[in-house]
Amino acid sequence: MKVLVLNGPNLNRLGTREPSVYGSTSYSELVGRCEREGAALGLEVEVRQTNHEGELVEWLHEAADAGRPVVLNAGAWTHYSIAMRDAASQLAAPVLELHISNVHKRESFRQHSVLSDIVTGVIAGLGVDGYLLALRWMAEHGEY
Ligand code: DQA
């Protein structure tokens, strides 16, 4: 099974971006960790990141057409992008919303997600380890 791990704006800055909030793991280290975890779980994992909303929307269309499960850290788009919500709504396969930080103990504008009520589940606040947990869950439940 192939799983797409899709990351939205500013996540390419991991490691240097607000390390007290997002930790010191760089984006390339995160990609490596996801790929290794995927291989250990017998999954094909492809990790992508974009700073362009339309590109993420198109990746979600691709996942919908291919029937692929998605781990989605939409970054700030989580909080306001109806276009992204509409694209994610088209997936029949499981979608896990992921946040490195615990958005519920941060600013009030981060406490609302346009995704949470249409996704399969949400992981927040476990640092980059959340991605590995999401992949473990997908290995068990990603087929639908
Ligand atoms: C984030 C939380 C969002 O509020 C923020 O805009 C991000 C990252 C997280 O992983 O904790 O860019 O999704």
XYZ file of N, CA and C and ligand atoms in Angstrom:
445
model
N 0.848 -1.190 0.000
C 0.000 0.000 0.000
C 0.890 1.249 0.000
N 0.465 2.229 -0.793
C 1.197 3.498 -0.817
C 0.446 4.542 0.002
N 1.184 5.269 0.828
C 0.611 6.332 1.654
C 1.284 7.650 1.269
N 0.475 8.677 1.037
C 1.025 10.013 0.788
C 1.058 10.789 2.103
N 2.197 11.402 2.386
C 2.328 12.287 3.549
C 2.477 13.697 2.988
N 1.422 14.490 3.116
C 1.385 15.802 2.464
C 1.524 16.915 3.503
N 2.457 17.811 3.231
C 2.748 18.913 4.156
C 2.534 20.254 3.473
N 1.904 21.161 4.198
C 1.601 22.479 3.671
C 2.660 23.521 4.010
N 2.268 24.796 4.038
C 3.211 25.908 4.054
C 4.097 25.958 5.291
N 5.329 26.331 5.039
C 6.354 26.565 6.075
C 6.930 25.285 6.668
N 6.391 24.137 6.316
C 6.913 22.909 6.927
C 8.269 22.512 6.340
N 8.634 23.091 5.190
C 10.002 22.904 4.679
C 11.014 23.594 5.590
N 10.550 24.458 6.496
C 11.436 25.215 7.390
C 11.649 24.501 8.732
N 11.134 23.280 8.840
C 11.305 22.530 10.103
C 12.779 22.460 10.479
N 13.034 22.535 11.768
C 14.419 22.482 12.235
C 14.931 23.882 12.539
N 14.622 24.836 11.645
C 15.036 26.225 11.907
C 13.835 27.066 12.326
N 12.635 26.630 11.950
C 11.425 27.398 12.237
C 10.986 27.183 13.690
N 10.950 28.225 14.483
C 10.451 28.152 15.869
C 10.718 26.791 16.507
N 11.994 26.448 16.727
C 12.288 25.102 17.256
C 11.636 24.811 18.617
N 11.343 25.894 19.389
C 10.704 25.637 20.688
C 9.272 25.120 20.508
N 8.691 25.387 19.332
C 7.324 24.908 19.056
C 7.359 23.619 18.239
N 8.239 23.594 17.213
C 8.189 22.489 16.243
C 9.354 21.508 16.353
N 10.297 21.776 17.279
C 11.410 20.846 17.476
C 12.571 21.117 16.535
N 13.613 20.292 16.658
C 14.860 20.555 15.929
C 15.060 19.612 14.740
N 14.129 18.704 14.523
C 14.245 17.803 13.360
C 14.009 18.602 12.084
N 14.911 18.467 11.113
C 14.742 19.213 9.856
C 13.722 18.497 8.972
N 13.249 19.221 7.952
C 12.288 18.594 7.035
C 12.910 17.370 6.358
N 14.174 17.476 5.931
C 14.770 16.312 5.250
C 14.934 15.143 6.214
N 15.233 15.423 7.484
C 15.287 14.324 8.473
C 13.907 13.694 8.651
N 12.884 14.546 8.665
C 11.511 14.025 8.790
C 11.188 13.090 7.617
N 11.554 13.517 6.410
C 11.287 12.676 5.232
C 11.975 11.320 5.406
N 13.235 11.347 5.824
C 13.990 10.100 6.022
C 13.339 9.205 7.064
N 12.907 9.818 8.162
C 12.271 9.018 9.231
C 10.979 8.382 8.736
N 10.193 9.134 7.979
C 8.930 8.584 7.455
C 9.217 7.439 6.477
N 10.209 7.639 5.623
C 10.512 6.585 4.635
C 11.004 5.322 5.329
N 11.859 5.484 6.343
C 12.375 4.294 7.062
C 11.252 3.586 7.815
N 10.397 4.366 8.469
C 9.275 3.762 9.203
C 8.353 3.033 8.229
N 8.099 3.687 7.088
C 7.249 3.059 6.075
C 7.837 1.730 5.616
N 9.140 1.718 5.325
C 9.788 0.486 4.852
C 9.655 -0.606 5.913
N 9.856 -0.236 7.184
C 9.752 -1.228 8.268
C 8.330 -1.770 8.389
N 7.362 -0.955 8.001
C 5.950 -1.356 8.115
C 5.430 -2.016 6.833
N 6.293 -2.068 5.808
C 5.861 -2.647 4.535
C 5.005 -1.700 3.721
N 5.158 -0.398 3.967
C 4.396 0.617 3.220
C 5.326 1.327 2.252
N 4.759 1.778 1.138
C 5.482 2.711 0.289
C 5.026 4.097 0.729
N 5.974 4.918 1.161
C 5.621 6.230 1.700
C 6.228 7.317 0.817
N 5.407 8.252 0.389
C 5.916 9.390 -0.359
C 5.584 10.662 0.405
N 6.619 11.422 0.738
C 6.441 12.639 1.536
C 6.631 13.844 0.622
N 5.672 14.762 0.659
C 5.754 15.972 -0.168
C 5.459 17.203 0.691
N 5.956 18.346 0.222
C 5.674 19.620 0.909
C 5.482 20.688 -0.148
N 4.543 21.589 0.095
C 4.350 22.721 -0.816
C 3.958 23.973 -0.047
N 4.357 25.113 -0.612
C 3.914 26.400 -0.068
C 2.797 27.002 -0.919
N 2.257 26.201 -1.850
C 1.242 26.681 -2.800
C -0.057 25.893 -2.614
N -1.087 26.582 -2.200
C -2.344 25.930 -1.833
C -2.914 25.072 -2.970
N -2.883 25.623 -4.205
C -3.443 24.882 -5.341
C -2.719 23.572 -5.585
N -1.419 23.557 -5.313
C -0.651 22.318 -5.502
C -1.130 21.248 -4.511
N -1.374 21.669 -3.279
C -1.879 20.703 -2.292
C -3.266 20.195 -2.706
N -4.107 21.114 -3.195
C -5.443 20.707 -3.659
C -5.300 19.645 -4.754
N -4.358 19.862 -5.685
C -4.180 18.895 -6.780
C -3.621 17.565 -6.281
N -2.762 17.596 -5.272
C -2.254 16.336 -4.704
C -3.401 15.556 -4.040
N -4.325 16.301 -3.433
C -5.475 15.614 -2.814
C -6.375 15.006 -3.890
N -6.533 15.708 -5.026
C -7.302 15.117 -6.138
C -6.635 13.826 -6.610
N -5.298 13.883 -6.717
C -4.538 12.698 -7.159
C -4.773 11.530 -6.179
N -4.719 11.829 -4.886
C -4.934 10.785 -3.871
C -6.354 10.234 -3.975
N -7.325 11.125 -4.202
C -8.725 10.679 -4.334
C -8.860 9.743 -5.530
N -8.266 10.111 -6.666
C -8.386 9.297 -7.877
C -7.671 7.954 -7.733
N -6.547 7.954 -6.992
C -5.762 6.719 -6.835
C -6.245 5.885 -5.648
N -7.173 6.416 -4.863
C -7.642 5.687 -3.680
C -6.571 5.558 -2.616
N -5.724 6.571 -2.508
C -4.603 6.491 -1.557
C -4.928 7.119 -0.215
N -4.518 6.457 0.876
C -4.594 7.098 2.189
C -3.600 8.260 2.293
N -3.968 9.247 3.111
C -3.156 10.466 3.228
C -2.957 10.839 4.696
N -1.720 11.172 5.022
C -1.409 11.850 6.290
C -1.204 13.314 5.909
N -1.985 14.206 6.501
C -2.029 15.595 6.046
C -1.702 16.576 7.171
N -0.532 17.212 7.039
C -0.257 18.367 7.892
C -0.394 19.598 7.005
N -1.554 20.217 7.061
C -1.861 21.334 6.170
C -1.348 22.658 6.706
N -0.626 22.638 7.835
C -0.095 23.882 8.389
C -1.222 24.889 8.589
N -0.931 26.147 8.286
C -1.906 27.221 8.530
C -3.193 27.049 7.723
N -3.126 26.358 6.571
C -4.342 26.161 5.766
C -5.410 25.389 6.533
N -4.951 24.597 7.498
C -5.871 23.851 8.370
C -6.980 24.743 8.912
N -6.602 25.985 9.174
C -7.489 26.844 9.946
C -8.472 27.641 9.086
N -8.242 27.639 7.747
C -9.156 28.481 6.944
C -9.379 28.059 5.504
N -8.687 27.021 4.997
C -8.821 26.751 3.559
C -9.998 25.825 3.247
N -11.081 26.434 2.782
C -12.253 25.639 2.395
C -11.943 24.830 1.131
N -11.083 25.394 0.249
C -10.698 24.654 -0.962
C -10.004 23.343 -0.590
N -9.139 23.405 0.416
C -8.444 22.198 0.844
C -9.414 21.208 1.512
N -10.312 21.746 2.313
C -11.330 20.874 2.935
C -12.153 20.180 1.849
N -12.581 20.934 0.837
C -13.400 20.345 -0.227
C -12.626 19.252 -0.969
N -11.320 19.470 -1.168
C -10.496 18.456 -1.838
C -10.345 17.223 -0.938
N -10.067 17.441 0.347
C -9.875 16.307 1.268
C -11.178 15.520 1.437
N -12.310 16.198 1.280
C -13.610 15.526 1.417
C -13.838 14.478 0.329
N -13.075 14.573 -0.766
C -13.282 13.649 -1.892
C -12.587 12.306 -1.695
N -11.755 12.198 -0.655
C -11.032 10.939 -0.446
C -11.929 9.895 0.210
N -11.935 8.697 -0.377
C -12.649 7.590 0.264
C -11.721 6.863 1.238
N -10.427 6.882 0.955
C -9.442 6.228 1.835
C -9.258 7.076 3.096
N -8.695 6.486 4.162
C -8.498 7.252 5.398
C -7.593 8.477 5.209
N -7.942 9.535 5.917
C -7.114 10.756 5.967
C -6.865 11.062 7.436
N -5.611 11.227 7.802
C -5.284 11.627 9.172
C -4.763 13.057 9.156
N -5.408 13.919 9.928
C -4.942 15.300 10.105
C -3.842 15.285 11.156
N -2.743 15.928 10.849
C -1.609 15.870 11.775
C -1.067 17.259 12.082
N -0.747 17.475 13.340
C -0.045 18.694 13.752
C 1.091 18.315 14.684
N 2.232 18.890 14.424
C 3.410 18.635 15.257
C 3.171 19.209 16.650
N 2.640 20.423 16.679
C 2.370 21.086 17.960
C 0.951 20.758 18.423
N 0.707 21.008 19.700
C -0.658 20.851 20.221
C -1.409 22.156 19.956
N -2.102 22.179 18.811
C -2.779 23.409 18.388
C -3.824 23.869 19.410
N -4.288 22.955 20.251
C -5.348 23.295 21.206
C -4.834 24.065 22.410
N -3.525 24.091 22.581
C -3.028 24.940 23.675
C -2.239 26.137 23.147
N -2.551 26.519 21.895
C -1.893 27.685 21.307
C -2.931 28.799 21.072
N -2.634 29.699 20.141
C -3.537 30.830 19.892
C -4.935 30.316 19.514
N -5.962 31.133 19.808
C -7.336 30.667 19.572
C -7.588 30.382 18.094
N -6.928 31.139 17.183
C -7.191 30.888 15.749
C -6.679 29.525 15.301
N -5.777 28.903 16.085
C -5.287 27.557 15.725
C -6.198 26.452 16.282
N -7.142 26.852 17.109
C -7.964 25.837 17.765
C -9.147 25.417 16.908
N -9.331 26.122 15.783
C -10.372 25.695 14.844
C -9.716 25.096 13.620
N -10.207 23.918 13.213
C -9.723 23.264 12.000
C -10.896 23.066 11.058
N -10.696 23.414 9.774
C -11.757 23.144 8.797
C -11.728 21.689 8.347
N -10.750 20.937 8.846
C -10.589 19.536 8.430
C -11.148 18.525 9.414
N -11.073 18.852 10.713
C -11.267 17.812 11.733
C -12.567 17.032 11.596
N -13.648 17.696 11.140
C -14.925 16.971 11.073
C -15.092 16.161 9.790
N -14.112 16.225 8.879
C -14.239 15.397 7.666
C -13.119 14.356 7.551
N -12.160 14.368 8.474
C -11.066 13.392 8.396
C -11.359 12.179 9.278
N -10.534 11.159 9.108
C -10.702 9.926 9.883
C -10.276 10.135 11.328
N -9.178 10.851 11.519
C -8.680 11.076 12.871
C -7.680 12.206 12.878
N -7.307 12.615 14.085
C -6.416 13.773 14.267
C -5.317 13.403 15.257
N -4.087 13.751 14.905
C -2.955 13.599 15.833
C -2.359 14.991 16.009
N -2.188 15.437 17.247
C -1.621 16.772 17.490
C -0.782 16.745 18.750
N 0.355 17.438 18.689
C 1.115 17.680 19.914
C 2.164 16.639 20.243
N 2.379 15.675 19.363
C 3.348 14.621 19.666
C 4.668 14.827 18.936
N 4.867 16.063 18.441
C 6.092 16.347 17.703
C 6.111 15.568 16.394
N 7.311 15.431 15.814
C 7.385 14.719 14.533
C 7.109 13.223 14.713
N 7.172 12.730 15.947
C 6.809 11.318 16.191
C 5.370 11.040 15.748
N 4.536 12.087 15.721
C 3.152 11.909 15.285
C 3.075 11.316 13.879
N 4.019 11.694 13.015
C 4.012 11.152 11.644
C 4.229 9.640 11.676
N 5.128 9.191 12.556
C 5.441 7.754 12.608
C 4.240 6.980 13.153
N 3.574 7.577 14.142
C 2.365 6.940 14.687
C 1.265 6.881 13.629
N 1.159 7.943 12.844
C 0.143 7.966 11.770
C 0.431 6.848 10.769
N 1.702 6.651 10.435
C 2.042 5.591 9.472
C 1.744 4.215 10.055
N 2.004 4.046 11.359
C 1.679 2.749 12.001
C 0.187 2.486 11.926
N -0.599 3.517 12.165
C -2.060 3.359 12.103
C -2.465 3.005 10.671
N -1.855 3.686 9.690
C -2.182 3.413 8.286
C -1.830 1.976 7.907
N -0.718 1.462 8.439
C -0.325 0.086 8.105
C -1.404 -0.897 8.549
N -2.100 -0.570 9.625
C -3.151 -1.470 10.127
C -4.515 -1.181 9.533
N -4.789 0.084 9.248
C -6.162 0.473 8.884
C -6.287 1.196 7.556
N -5.178 1.385 6.847
C -5.201 2.214 5.647
C -5.963 1.610 4.487
N -6.051 0.258 4.435
C -6.859 -0.379 3.385
C -8.316 -0.140 3.733
N -9.122 0.122 2.742
C -10.528 0.409 3.046
C -11.416 -0.291 2.050
C 0.978 23.026 12.439
C 0.121 23.965 13.301
C -0.434 25.114 12.470
O -1.223 25.965 13.286
C 0.701 25.924 11.885
O 0.191 26.952 11.073
C 1.689 25.088 11.167
C 2.060 23.793 11.700
C 1.673 21.937 13.287
O 2.205 21.010 12.675
O 1.725 22.041 14.512
O 2.240 25.514 10.154
O 0.130 22.370 11.510
